[in-house]
Tab-separated table of N, CA and C in Angstrom:
chain	number	residue	atom	x	y	z
A	22	MET	N	24.899	-34.264	-42.288
A	22	MET	CA	24.645	-35.010	-41.076
A	22	MET	C	25.072	-34.211	-39.848
A	23	ILE	N	26.239	-33.600	-39.896
A	23	ILE	CA	26.717	-32.790	-38.767
A	23	ILE	C	25.804	-31.590	-38.552
A	24	VAL	N	25.366	-30.983	-39.638
A	24	VAL	CA	24.461	-29.840	-39.543
A	24	VAL	C	23.154	-30.259	-38.882
A	25	LEU	N	22.640	-31.423	-39.243
A	25	LEU	CA	21.406	-31.929	-38.656
A	25	LEU	C	21.578	-32.180	-37.164
A	26	LEU	N	22.680	-32.799	-36.752
A	26	LEU	CA	22.950	-33.030	-35.330
A	26	LEU	C	23.095	-31.705	-34.572
A	27	LEU	N	23.756	-30.743	-35.184
A	27	LEU	CA	23.929	-29.426	-34.554
A	27	LEU	C	22.570	-28.746	-34.384
A	28	ALA	N	21.721	-28.848	-35.396
A	28	ALA	CA	20.382	-28.249	-35.322
A	28	ALA	C	19.558	-28.910	-34.218
A	29	VAL	N	19.612	-30.227	-34.128
A	29	VAL	CA	18.882	-30.948	-33.078
A	29	VAL	C	19.409	-30.559	-31.701
A	30	PHE	N	20.727	-30.476	-31.569
A	30	PHE	CA	21.339	-30.094	-30.291
A	30	PHE	C	20.907	-28.692	-29.881
A	31	LEU	N	20.986	-27.752	-30.812
A	31	LEU	CA	20.603	-26.370	-30.497
A	31	LEU	C	19.125	-26.272	-30.144
A	32	THR	N	18.283	-27.008	-30.862
A	32	THR	CA	16.858	-27.009	-30.567
A	32	THR	C	16.605	-27.597	-29.179
A	33	ALA	N	17.262	-28.684	-28.869
A	33	ALA	CA	17.068	-29.343	-27.573
A	33	ALA	C	17.559	-28.458	-26.435
A	34	THR	N	18.721	-27.860	-26.586
A	34	THR	CA	19.229	-27.005	-25.507
A	34	THR	C	18.411	-25.731	-25.407
A	35	GLY	N	17.902	-25.237	-26.549
A	35	GLY	CA	17.044	-24.047	-26.514
A	35	GLY	C	15.762	-24.322	-25.772
A	36	CYS	N	15.183	-25.490	-26.009
A	36	CYS	CA	13.953	-25.872	-25.315
A	36	CYS	C	14.212	-26.047	-23.823
A	37	ARG	N	15.355	-26.672	-23.510
A	37	ARG	CA	15.697	-26.846	-22.106
A	37	ARG	C	15.893	-25.479	-21.447
A	38	GLY	N	16.498	-24.555	-22.197
A	38	GLY	CA	16.688	-23.205	-21.670
A	38	GLY	C	15.357	-22.531	-21.416
A	39	ARG	N	14.435	-22.700	-22.354
A	39	ARG	CA	13.109	-22.104	-22.200
A	39	ARG	C	12.385	-22.753	-21.025
A	40	ALA	N	12.480	-24.059	-20.924
A	40	ALA	CA	11.836	-24.774	-19.815
A	40	ALA	C	12.408	-24.313	-18.476
A	41	ALA	N	13.720	-24.099	-18.450
A	41	ALA	CA	14.345	-23.632	-17.212
A	41	ALA	C	13.846	-22.238	-16.845
A	42	VAL	N	13.706	-21.379	-17.863
A	42	VAL	CA	13.199	-20.024	-17.601
A	42	VAL	C	11.741	-20.088	-17.157
A	43	GLU	N	10.950	-20.939	-17.815
A	43	GLU	CA	9.548	-21.093	-17.404
A	43	GLU	C	9.460	-21.576	-15.965
A	44	ASP	N	10.331	-22.511	-15.604
A	44	ASP	CA	10.362	-23.016	-14.232
A	44	ASP	C	10.756	-21.901	-13.251
A	45	THR	N	11.735	-21.094	-13.639
A	45	THR	CA	12.176	-19.972	-12.800
A	45	THR	C	11.050	-18.960	-12.642
A	46	VAL	N	10.371	-18.648	-13.748
A	46	VAL	CA	9.244	-17.712	-13.704
A	46	VAL	C	8.176	-18.248	-12.758
A	47	GLN	N	7.854	-19.526	-12.866
A	47	GLN	CA	6.840	-20.134	-12.010
A	47	GLN	C	7.231	-20.029	-10.529
A	48	ARG	N	8.487	-20.323	-10.222
A	48	ARG	CA	8.958	-20.241	-8.824
A	48	ARG	C	8.894	-18.794	-8.317
A	49	GLU	N	9.287	-17.839	-9.151
A	49	GLU	CA	9.245	-16.429	-8.744
A	49	GLU	C	7.808	-15.981	-8.473
A	50	ILE	N	6.888	-16.374	-9.345
A	50	ILE	CA	5.480	-16.009	-9.158
A	50	ILE	C	4.951	-16.612	-7.862
A	51	GLU	N	5.297	-17.874	-7.590
A	51	GLU	CA	4.871	-18.519	-6.344
A	51	GLU	C	5.451	-17.803	-5.135
A	52	ALA	N	6.709	-17.378	-5.226
A	52	ALA	CA	7.339	-16.660	-4.110
A	52	ALA	C	6.674	-15.307	-3.896
A	53	ILE	N	6.328	-14.628	-4.979
A	53	ILE	CA	5.679	-13.318	-4.866
A	53	ILE	C	4.287	-13.462	-4.275
A	54	THR	N	3.496	-14.409	-4.779
A	54	THR	CA	2.133	-14.573	-4.271
A	54	THR	C	2.118	-15.073	-2.828
A	55	ALA	N	3.152	-15.758	-2.402
A	55	ALA	CA	3.230	-16.230	-1.017
A	55	ALA	C	3.315	-15.059	-0.034
A	56	MET	N	3.757	-13.907	-0.527
A	56	MET	CA	3.869	-12.732	0.342
A	56	MET	C	2.501	-12.172	0.714
A	57	LYS	N	1.459	-12.489	-0.040
A	57	LYS	CA	0.080	-12.027	0.167
A	57	LYS	C	-0.076	-10.538	-0.127
A	58	GLN	N	0.793	-9.708	0.449
A	58	GLN	CA	0.773	-8.266	0.208
A	58	GLN	C	2.191	-7.799	-0.053
A	59	LEU	N	2.298	-6.844	-0.948
A	59	LEU	CA	3.591	-6.252	-1.262
A	59	LEU	C	3.530	-4.786	-0.858
A	60	SER	N	4.057	-4.486	0.320
A	60	SER	CA	4.063	-3.112	0.818
A	60	SER	C	5.188	-2.356	0.129
A	61	LEU	N	4.853	-1.235	-0.497
A	61	LEU	CA	5.803	-0.530	-1.343
A	61	LEU	C	6.122	0.887	-0.872
A	62	VAL	N	5.252	1.484	-0.069
A	62	VAL	CA	5.445	2.857	0.376
A	62	VAL	C	4.911	2.990	1.797
A	63	GLU	N	5.608	3.751	2.614
A	63	GLU	CA	5.103	4.088	3.945
A	63	GLU	C	5.198	5.592	4.119
A	64	TYR	N	4.094	6.207	4.496
A	64	TYR	CA	4.052	7.644	4.753
A	64	TYR	C	3.781	7.851	6.238
A	65	ARG	N	4.304	8.946	6.733
A	65	ARG	CA	4.035	9.367	8.107
A	65	ARG	C	3.246	10.665	8.007
A	66	VAL	N	2.054	10.679	8.602
A	66	VAL	CA	1.162	11.830	8.513
A	66	VAL	C	0.865	12.331	9.919
A	67	SER	N	1.001	13.626	10.103
A	67	SER	CA	0.629	14.252	11.377
A	67	SER	C	-0.751	14.862	11.221
A	68	LYS	N	-1.561	14.730	12.243
A	68	LYS	CA	-2.941	15.205	12.191
A	68	LYS	C	-3.278	15.942	13.473
A	69	ILE	N	-3.930	17.085	13.323
A	69	ILE	CA	-4.449	17.838	14.462
A	69	ILE	C	-5.967	17.648	14.457
A	70	ILE	N	-6.502	17.263	15.608
A	70	ILE	CA	-7.936	17.035	15.746
A	70	ILE	C	-8.453	18.040	16.770
A	71	LYS	N	-9.423	18.821	16.333
A	71	LYS	CA	-9.943	19.896	17.173
A	71	LYS	C	-11.432	19.681	17.402
A	72	ALA	N	-11.864	19.848	18.640
A	72	ALA	CA	-13.287	19.768	18.966
A	72	ALA	C	-13.649	20.983	19.807
A	73	ASP	N	-14.714	21.644	19.405
A	73	ASP	CA	-15.192	22.827	20.117
A	73	ASP	C	-16.661	22.589	20.411
A	74	ASP	N	-16.927	22.100	21.596
A	74	ASP	CA	-18.284	21.771	22.017
A	74	ASP	C	-18.778	22.947	22.855
A	75	ASP	N	-19.216	24.005	22.161
A	75	ASP	CA	-19.571	25.230	22.883
A	75	ASP	C	-20.971	25.204	23.468
A	76	GLY	N	-21.574	24.064	23.461
A	76	GLY	CA	-22.832	23.881	24.180
A	76	GLY	C	-24.040	24.377	23.412
A	77	ALA	N	-25.102	23.678	23.578
A	77	ALA	CA	-26.377	24.064	22.990
A	77	ALA	C	-27.081	25.007	23.961
A	78	TRP	N	-28.240	25.429	23.639
A	78	TRP	CA	-28.967	26.379	24.467
A	78	TRP	C	-29.208	25.847	25.878
A	79	TYR	N	-29.253	24.528	26.029
A	79	TYR	CA	-29.527	23.937	27.342
A	79	TYR	C	-28.254	23.642	28.139
A	80	LYS	N	-27.074	23.928	27.546
A	80	LYS	CA	-25.817	23.699	28.245
A	80	LYS	C	-25.168	25.042	28.547
A	81	ILE	N	-24.686	25.165	29.769
A	81	ILE	CA	-24.017	26.397	30.165
A	81	ILE	C	-22.516	26.167	30.087
A	82	GLY	N	-21.820	27.047	29.379
A	82	GLY	CA	-20.377	26.938	29.262
A	82	GLY	C	-19.963	26.191	27.997
A	83	ASP	N	-18.666	25.971	27.899
A	83	ASP	CA	-18.169	25.252	26.727
A	83	ASP	C	-17.009	24.356	27.115
A	84	ARG	N	-16.607	23.553	26.179
A	84	ARG	CA	-15.440	22.715	26.366
A	84	ARG	C	-14.742	22.563	25.011
A	85	LYS	N	-13.414	22.576	25.069
A	85	LYS	CA	-12.599	22.508	23.859
A	85	LYS	C	-11.442	21.556	24.095
A	86	ILE	N	-11.045	20.916	23.019
A	86	ILE	CA	-9.901	20.011	23.114
A	86	ILE	C	-9.155	20.038	21.782
A	87	LEU	N	-7.844	19.862	21.886
A	87	LEU	CA	-6.976	19.810	20.711
A	87	LEU	C	-6.051	18.614	20.891
A	88	LEU	N	-6.156	17.662	19.961
A	88	LEU	CA	-5.323	16.457	20.007
A	88	LEU	C	-4.406	16.457	18.791
A	89	SER	N	-3.188	15.978	18.983
A	89	SER	CA	-2.285	15.772	17.849
A	89	SER	C	-1.924	14.296	17.814
A	90	CYS	N	-1.786	13.778	16.602
A	90	CYS	CA	-1.439	12.369	16.475
A	90	CYS	C	-0.607	12.165	15.219
A	91	THR	N	0.051	11.032	15.184
A	91	THR	CA	0.830	10.628	14.019
A	91	THR	C	0.262	9.310	13.521
A	92	ALA	N	0.076	9.247	12.210
A	92	ALA	CA	-0.432	8.021	11.582
A	92	ALA	C	0.594	7.529	10.577
A	93	TYR	N	0.740	6.216	10.502
A	93	TYR	CA	1.646	5.584	9.541
A	93	TYR	C	0.785	4.843	8.521
A	94	LEU	N	0.924	5.236	7.263
A	94	LEU	CA	0.146	4.646	6.184
A	94	LEU	C	1.064	3.798	5.316
A	95	LYS	N	0.622	2.588	5.018
A	95	LYS	CA	1.367	1.705	4.119
A	95	LYS	C	0.481	1.415	2.920
A	96	ALA	N	1.068	1.570	1.735
A	96	ALA	CA	0.343	1.286	0.498
A	96	ALA	C	1.131	0.263	-0.296
A	97	GLY	N	0.402	-0.528	-1.051
A	97	GLY	CA	1.066	-1.541	-1.856
A	97	GLY	C	0.066	-2.351	-2.641
A	98	ILE	N	0.496	-3.526	-3.034
A	98	ILE	CA	-0.294	-4.391	-3.902
A	98	ILE	C	-0.812	-5.593	-3.109
A	99	ASP	N	-2.105	-5.862	-3.259
A	99	ASP	CA	-2.697	-7.076	-2.695
A	99	ASP	C	-2.466	-8.180	-3.716
A	100	LEU	N	-1.657	-9.155	-3.355
A	100	LEU	CA	-1.239	-10.201	-4.291
A	100	LEU	C	-2.163	-11.417	-4.302
A	101	ALA	N	-3.286	-11.332	-3.624
A	101	ALA	CA	-4.197	-12.481	-3.560
A	101	ALA	C	-4.683	-12.904	-4.948
A	102	ALA	N	-4.884	-11.934	-5.842
A	102	ALA	CA	-5.410	-12.252	-7.176
A	102	ALA	C	-4.311	-12.408	-8.225
A	103	PHE	N	-3.065	-12.212	-7.854
A	103	PHE	CA	-1.964	-12.301	-8.816
A	103	PHE	C	-1.520	-13.750	-8.959
A	104	GLY	N	-1.300	-14.162	-10.200
A	104	GLY	CA	-0.864	-15.542	-10.432
A	104	GLY	C	-0.243	-15.717	-11.802
A	105	PRO	N	0.033	-16.959	-12.180
A	105	PRO	CA	0.689	-17.243	-13.464
A	105	PRO	C	-0.067	-16.707	-14.675
A	106	ASP	N	-1.395	-16.629	-14.594
A	106	ASP	CA	-2.183	-16.124	-15.720
A	106	ASP	C	-1.936	-14.635	-15.969
A	107	ASP	N	-1.369	-13.953	-15.003
A	107	ASP	CA	-1.104	-12.517	-15.129
A	107	ASP	C	0.258	-12.218	-15.752
A	108	VAL	N	0.952	-13.266	-16.162
A	108	VAL	CA	2.264	-13.112	-16.800
A	108	VAL	C	2.166	-13.683	-18.210
A	109	ASP	N	2.334	-12.813	-19.200
A	109	ASP	CA	2.260	-13.218	-20.602
A	109	ASP	C	3.655	-13.105	-21.218
A	110	ILE	N	4.216	-14.246	-21.618
A	110	ILE	CA	5.591	-14.287	-22.115
A	110	ILE	C	5.600	-14.439	-23.628
A	111	ASP	N	6.361	-13.557	-24.291
A	111	ASP	CA	6.611	-13.656	-25.725
A	111	ASP	C	8.051	-14.118	-25.872
A	112	TRP	N	8.220	-15.424	-26.166
A	112	TRP	CA	9.560	-16.009	-26.189
A	112	TRP	C	10.384	-15.550	-27.386
A	113	THR	N	9.721	-15.125	-28.444
A	113	THR	CA	10.476	-14.751	-29.642
A	113	THR	C	11.284	-13.481	-29.416
A	114	GLY	N	10.758	-12.578	-28.619
A	114	GLY	CA	11.467	-11.319	-28.406
A	114	GLY	C	11.953	-11.115	-26.987
A	115	LYS	N	11.941	-12.179	-26.180
A	115	LYS	CA	12.332	-12.073	-24.769
A	115	LYS	C	11.569	-10.916	-24.107
A	116	ARG	N	10.256	-10.932	-24.307
A	116	ARG	CA	9.394	-9.874	-23.807
A	116	ARG	C	8.362	-10.496	-22.867
A	117	VAL	N	8.045	-9.789	-21.802
A	117	VAL	CA	7.036	-10.265	-20.860
A	117	VAL	C	6.115	-9.099	-20.500
A	118	THR	N	4.836	-9.416	-20.369
A	118	THR	CA	3.842	-8.445	-19.912
A	118	THR	C	3.269	-8.968	-18.602
A	119	VAL	N	3.340	-8.141	-17.579
A	119	VAL	CA	2.868	-8.518	-16.244
A	119	VAL	C	1.666	-7.630	-15.905
A	120	THR	N	0.562	-8.248	-15.563
A	120	THR	CA	-0.648	-7.507	-15.191
A	120	THR	C	-0.828	-7.594	-13.681
A	121	ILE	N	-0.856	-6.434	-13.041
A	121	ILE	CA	-0.991	-6.377	-11.579
A	121	ILE	C	-2.114	-5.409	-11.202
A	122	PRO	N	-2.685	-5.580	-10.007
A	122	PRO	CA	-3.712	-4.621	-9.569
A	122	PRO	C	-3.068	-3.303	-9.147
A	123	HIS	N	-3.866	-2.239	-9.181
A	123	HIS	CA	-3.389	-0.955	-8.692
A	123	HIS	C	-3.149	-1.040	-7.180
A	124	ALA	N	-2.300	-0.179	-6.703
A	124	ALA	CA	-1.979	-0.124	-5.275
A	124	ALA	C	-3.197	0.336	-4.474
A	125	THR	N	-3.259	-0.160	-3.257
A	125	THR	CA	-4.309	0.238	-2.316
A	125	THR	C	-3.654	0.556	-0.979
A	126	LEU	N	-4.416	1.161	-0.102
A	126	LEU	CA	-3.944	1.402	1.252
A	126	LEU	C	-4.015	0.086	2.003
A	127	LEU	N	-2.864	-0.420	2.437
A	127	LEU	CA	-2.811	-1.712	3.122
A	127	LEU	C	-3.030	-1.576	4.624
A	128	SER	N	-2.533	-0.484	5.209
A	128	SER	CA	-2.720	-0.305	6.648
A	128	SER	C	-2.607	1.161	7.029
A	129	LEU	N	-3.264	1.493	8.118
A	129	LEU	CA	-3.174	2.810	8.734
A	129	LEU	C	-3.038	2.568	10.230
A	130	ASP	N	-1.934	3.000	10.793
A	130	ASP	CA	-1.646	2.750	12.205
A	130	ASP	C	-1.458	4.077	12.925
A	131	MET	N	-2.215	4.280	13.997
A	131	MET	CA	-2.066	5.465	14.858
A	131	MET	C	-1.644	4.972	16.235
A	132	PRO	N	-0.337	4.877	16.485
A	132	PRO	CA	0.116	4.346	17.777
A	132	PRO	C	-0.336	5.243	18.945
A	133	PRO	N	-0.869	4.644	19.987
A	133	PRO	CA	-1.295	5.425	21.155
A	133	PRO	C	-0.161	6.261	21.751
A	134	SER	N	1.071	5.793	21.629
A	134	SER	CA	2.208	6.541	22.181
A	134	SER	C	2.450	7.848	21.430
A	135	GLU	N	1.844	8.003	20.240
A	135	GLU	CA	2.044	9.214	19.452
A	135	GLU	C	0.777	10.062	19.361
A	136	ILE	N	-0.109	9.877	20.343
A	136	ILE	CA	-1.310	10.707	20.458
A	136	ILE	C	-1.129	11.587	21.693
A	137	ARG	N	-1.263	12.877	21.470
A	137	ARG	CA	-1.048	13.818	22.571
A	137	ARG	C	-2.213	14.792	22.691
A	138	GLU	N	-2.537	15.108	23.914
A	138	GLU	CA	-3.513	16.157	24.164
A	138	GLU	C	-2.733	17.466	24.267
A	139	GLU	N	-2.982	18.367	23.339
A	139	GLU	CA	-2.255	19.633	23.300
A	139	GLU	C	-2.958	20.722	24.100
A	140	TYR	N	-4.285	20.648	24.127
A	140	TYR	CA	-5.061	21.685	24.807
A	140	TYR	C	-6.384	21.095	25.247
A	141	ASP	N	-6.817	21.477	26.440
A	141	ASP	CA	-8.097	21.025	26.972
A	141	ASP	C	-8.644	22.146	27.847
A	142	HIS	N	-9.835	22.613	27.519
A	142	HIS	CA	-10.459	23.681	28.314
A	142	HIS	C	-11.925	23.315	28.540
A	143	VAL	N	-12.306	23.197	29.795
A	143	VAL	CA	-13.679	22.868	30.160
A	143	VAL	C	-14.125	23.870	31.218
A	144	THR	N	-15.267	24.536	30.961
A	144	THR	CA	-15.775	25.499	31.937
A	144	THR	C	-16.429	24.758	33.106
A	145	MET	N	-16.743	25.515	34.129
A	145	MET	CA	-17.163	24.960	35.405
A	145	MET	C	-18.421	24.092	35.331
A	146	PHE	N	-19.349	24.400	34.487
A	146	PHE	CA	-20.608	23.668	34.466
A	146	PHE	C	-20.647	22.522	33.443
A	147	ARG	N	-19.498	22.181	32.896
A	147	ARG	CA	-19.439	21.130	31.880
A	147	ARG	C	-18.569	19.979	32.374
A	148	HIS	N	-18.767	18.816	31.809
A	148	HIS	CA	-17.955	17.645	32.124
A	148	HIS	C	-16.758	17.602	31.174
A	149	SER	N	-15.671	17.044	31.661
A	149	SER	CA	-14.479	16.880	30.824
A	149	SER	C	-14.766	15.885	29.701
A	150	PHE	N	-13.915	15.878	28.702
A	150	PHE	CA	-14.027	14.905	27.620
A	150	PHE	C	-13.711	13.522	28.174
A	151	SER	N	-14.607	12.596	27.921
A	151	SER	CA	-14.403	11.225	28.403
A	151	SER	C	-13.486	10.470	27.438
A	152	ALA	N	-13.060	9.294	27.867
A	152	ALA	CA	-12.250	8.437	26.992
A	152	ALA	C	-13.043	8.080	25.738
A	153	GLU	N	-14.334	7.886	25.890
A	153	GLU	CA	-15.189	7.588	24.740
A	153	GLU	C	-15.243	8.775	23.779
A	154	ASP	N	-15.338	9.992	24.318
A	154	ASP	CA	-15.326	11.201	23.481
A	154	ASP	C	-14.006	11.311	22.709
A	155	ARG	N	-12.910	11.070	23.412
A	155	ARG	CA	-11.583	11.156	22.774
A	155	ARG	C	-11.426	10.094	21.681
A	156	ASN	N	-11.902	8.882	21.958
A	156	ASN	CA	-11.830	7.813	20.950
A	156	ASN	C	-12.664	8.158	19.716
A	157	ALA	N	-13.832	8.761	19.942
A	157	ALA	CA	-14.673	9.182	18.817
A	157	ALA	C	-13.951	10.245	17.981
A	158	LEU	N	-13.261	11.153	18.634
A	158	LEU	CA	-12.496	12.177	17.915
A	158	LEU	C	-11.351	11.545	17.122
A	159	LEU	N	-10.683	10.576	17.709
A	159	LEU	CA	-9.590	9.893	17.010
A	159	LEU	C	-10.104	9.096	15.814
A	160	ARG	N	-11.276	8.468	15.958
A	160	ARG	CA	-11.874	7.754	14.816
A	160	ARG	C	-12.215	8.741	13.694
A	161	GLN	N	-12.699	9.920	14.087
A	161	GLN	CA	-12.999	10.962	13.106
A	161	GLN	C	-11.712	11.404	12.407
A	162	GLY	N	-10.634	11.561	13.161
A	162	GLY	CA	-9.343	11.922	12.582
A	162	GLY	C	-8.839	10.848	11.627
A	163	GLU	N	-8.995	9.579	12.001
A	163	GLU	CA	-8.575	8.480	11.128
A	163	GLU	C	-9.389	8.490	9.838
A	164	LYS	N	-10.680	8.739	9.959
A	164	LYS	CA	-11.548	8.809	8.781
A	164	LYS	C	-11.098	9.946	7.855
A	165	GLN	N	-10.730	11.089	8.422
A	165	GLN	CA	-10.253	12.211	7.614
A	165	GLN	C	-8.933	11.880	6.924
A	166	ILE	N	-8.057	11.171	7.616
A	166	ILE	CA	-6.778	10.760	7.008
A	166	ILE	C	-7.054	9.811	5.848
A	167	ARG	N	-7.932	8.830	6.051
A	167	ARG	CA	-8.274	7.885	4.971
A	167	ARG	C	-8.849	8.614	3.755
A	168	SER	N	-9.680	9.607	4.014
A	168	SER	CA	-10.279	10.333	2.888
A	168	SER	C	-9.263	11.212	2.165
A	169	SER	N	-8.154	11.540	2.814
A	169	SER	CA	-7.133	12.373	2.178
A	169	SER	C	-6.083	11.559	1.420
A	170	VAL	N	-6.161	10.229	1.489
A	170	VAL	CA	-5.170	9.366	0.834
A	170	VAL	C	-5.001	9.679	-0.654
A	171	PRO	N	-6.088	9.857	-1.431
A	171	PRO	CA	-5.887	10.149	-2.857
A	171	PRO	C	-5.079	11.435	-3.114
A	172	SER	N	-5.220	12.414	-2.258
A	172	SER	CA	-4.498	13.677	-2.478
A	172	SER	C	-3.050	13.632	-1.983
A	173	LEU	N	-2.701	12.611	-1.223
A	173	LEU	CA	-1.335	12.504	-0.699
A	173	LEU	C	-0.335	11.990	-1.744
A	174	GLY	N	-0.834	11.283	-2.750
A	174	GLY	CA	0.050	10.734	-3.771
A	174	GLY	C	0.676	9.398	-3.384
A	175	ILE	N	0.248	8.831	-2.277
A	175	ILE	CA	0.837	7.578	-1.799
A	175	ILE	C	0.517	6.415	-2.736
A	176	LEU	N	-0.687	6.396	-3.306
A	176	LEU	CA	-1.065	5.296	-4.189
A	176	LEU	C	-0.312	5.365	-5.517
A	177	GLU	N	-0.110	6.577	-6.024
A	177	GLU	CA	0.653	6.744	-7.263
A	177	GLU	C	2.104	6.325	-7.061
A	178	LYS	N	2.663	6.693	-5.927
A	178	LYS	CA	4.046	6.315	-5.621
A	178	LYS	C	4.160	4.790	-5.471
A	179	ALA	N	3.174	4.168	-4.850
A	179	ALA	CA	3.185	2.712	-4.697
A	179	ALA	C	3.063	2.029	-6.062
A	180	ASP	N	2.229	2.564	-6.958
A	180	ASP	CA	2.130	2.018	-8.319
A	180	ASP	C	3.475	2.108	-9.032
A	181	GLU	N	4.121	3.260	-8.905
A	181	GLU	CA	5.433	3.456	-9.538
A	181	GLU	C	6.455	2.455	-8.990
A	182	ASN	N	6.466	2.283	-7.677
A	182	ASN	CA	7.399	1.328	-7.064
A	182	ASN	C	7.070	-0.117	-7.457
A	183	ALA	N	5.776	-0.428	-7.616
A	183	ALA	CA	5.378	-1.772	-8.052
A	183	ALA	C	5.887	-2.027	-9.468
A	184	ARG	N	5.755	-1.038	-10.326
A	184	ARG	CA	6.250	-1.175	-11.698
A	184	ARG	C	7.753	-1.459	-11.677
A	185	ARG	N	8.487	-0.695	-10.896
A	185	ARG	CA	9.946	-0.895	-10.802
A	185	ARG	C	10.296	-2.265	-10.236
A	186	PHE	N	9.549	-2.698	-9.224
A	186	PHE	CA	9.804	-3.989	-8.595
A	186	PHE	C	9.653	-5.117	-9.620
A	187	PHE	N	8.512	-5.142	-10.331
A	187	PHE	CA	8.264	-6.222	-11.284
A	187	PHE	C	9.204	-6.148	-12.481
A	188	GLU	N	9.540	-4.936	-12.918
A	188	GLU	CA	10.519	-4.811	-13.999
A	188	GLU	C	11.857	-5.409	-13.572
A	189	SER	N	12.291	-5.112	-12.370
A	189	SER	CA	13.559	-5.618	-11.858
A	189	SER	C	13.552	-7.142	-11.740
A	190	VAL	N	12.467	-7.694	-11.192
A	190	VAL	CA	12.374	-9.143	-11.011
A	190	VAL	C	12.491	-9.862	-12.348
A	191	PHE	N	11.743	-9.399	-13.346
A	191	PHE	CA	11.737	-10.106	-14.626
A	191	PHE	C	12.984	-9.808	-15.466
A	192	GLN	N	13.588	-8.659	-15.298
A	192	GLN	CA	14.848	-8.390	-15.993
A	192	GLN	C	15.957	-9.284	-15.452
A	193	LYS	N	15.932	-9.551	-14.164
A	193	LYS	CA	16.925	-10.452	-13.574
A	193	LYS	C	16.755	-11.887	-14.052
A	194	MET	N	15.555	-12.212	-14.539
A	194	MET	CA	15.319	-13.544	-15.098
A	194	MET	C	15.754	-13.618	-16.558
A	195	GLY	N	16.184	-12.496	-17.119
A	195	GLY	CA	16.700	-12.514	-18.483
A	195	GLY	C	15.801	-11.899	-19.534
A	196	PHE	N	14.664	-11.367	-19.141
A	196	PHE	CA	13.790	-10.726	-20.124
A	196	PHE	C	14.334	-9.345	-20.466
A	197	GLU	N	14.360	-9.047	-21.760
A	197	GLU	CA	14.890	-7.761	-22.198
A	197	GLU	C	13.864	-6.653	-22.094
A	198	THR	N	12.602	-6.973	-22.366
A	198	THR	CA	11.530	-5.985	-22.309
A	198	THR	C	10.477	-6.457	-21.312
A	199	VAL	N	10.207	-5.621	-20.325
A	199	VAL	CA	9.199	-5.945	-19.316
A	199	VAL	C	8.167	-4.824	-19.323
A	200	GLU	N	6.925	-5.199	-19.598
A	200	GLU	CA	5.840	-4.242	-19.587
A	200	GLU	C	4.929	-4.569	-18.406
A	201	VAL	N	4.714	-3.575	-17.562
A	201	VAL	CA	3.840	-3.760	-16.407
A	201	VAL	C	2.544	-3.018	-16.701
A	202	VAL	N	1.439	-3.761	-16.644
A	202	VAL	CA	0.111	-3.207	-16.929
A	202	VAL	C	-0.719	-3.320	-15.655
A	203	PHE	N	-1.452	-2.255	-15.347
A	203	PHE	CA	-2.317	-2.272	-14.159
A	203	PHE	C	-3.738	-2.636	-14.574
A	204	SER	N	-4.333	-3.544	-13.818
A	204	SER	CA	-5.698	-3.977	-14.132
A	204	SER	C	-6.702	-3.126	-13.382
């Protein structure tokens, strides 16, 4: 009789423990998804933008400009698609598998205060670079920075940091083995 009561007690408290962990997991997932984006890495990139408009046959003279700028890139995880279905719990071994999307570039910021004209040369028969010309050059520079993102390693570093983040979160909840899988 005592053994039966002890077994019932242990089963009941074990279930309550599991329910409490499930509740904690649910709250953590809700807190994570509420962030919308998880920024994990920020890089600072310097870019030199050069334009040499040496004129066509109908233009006399040339004009040249050299701009330098700094861009701040943030990479991380878009949490819009992450939810409870992406967490698979194996209660027998205190193991959890978390499926998250790969990191993406979340933002690229080129503050106007960090854009400088380093060189400008316009011959007598040519017009100076207009604000529209300069903006077009800066857009071209931004496009070049975006295209260089894969070679910078920022996305790989953000994936690594995402893995560490989710491992830490679930280990603090008591899981012994945390596997992070990228979808």
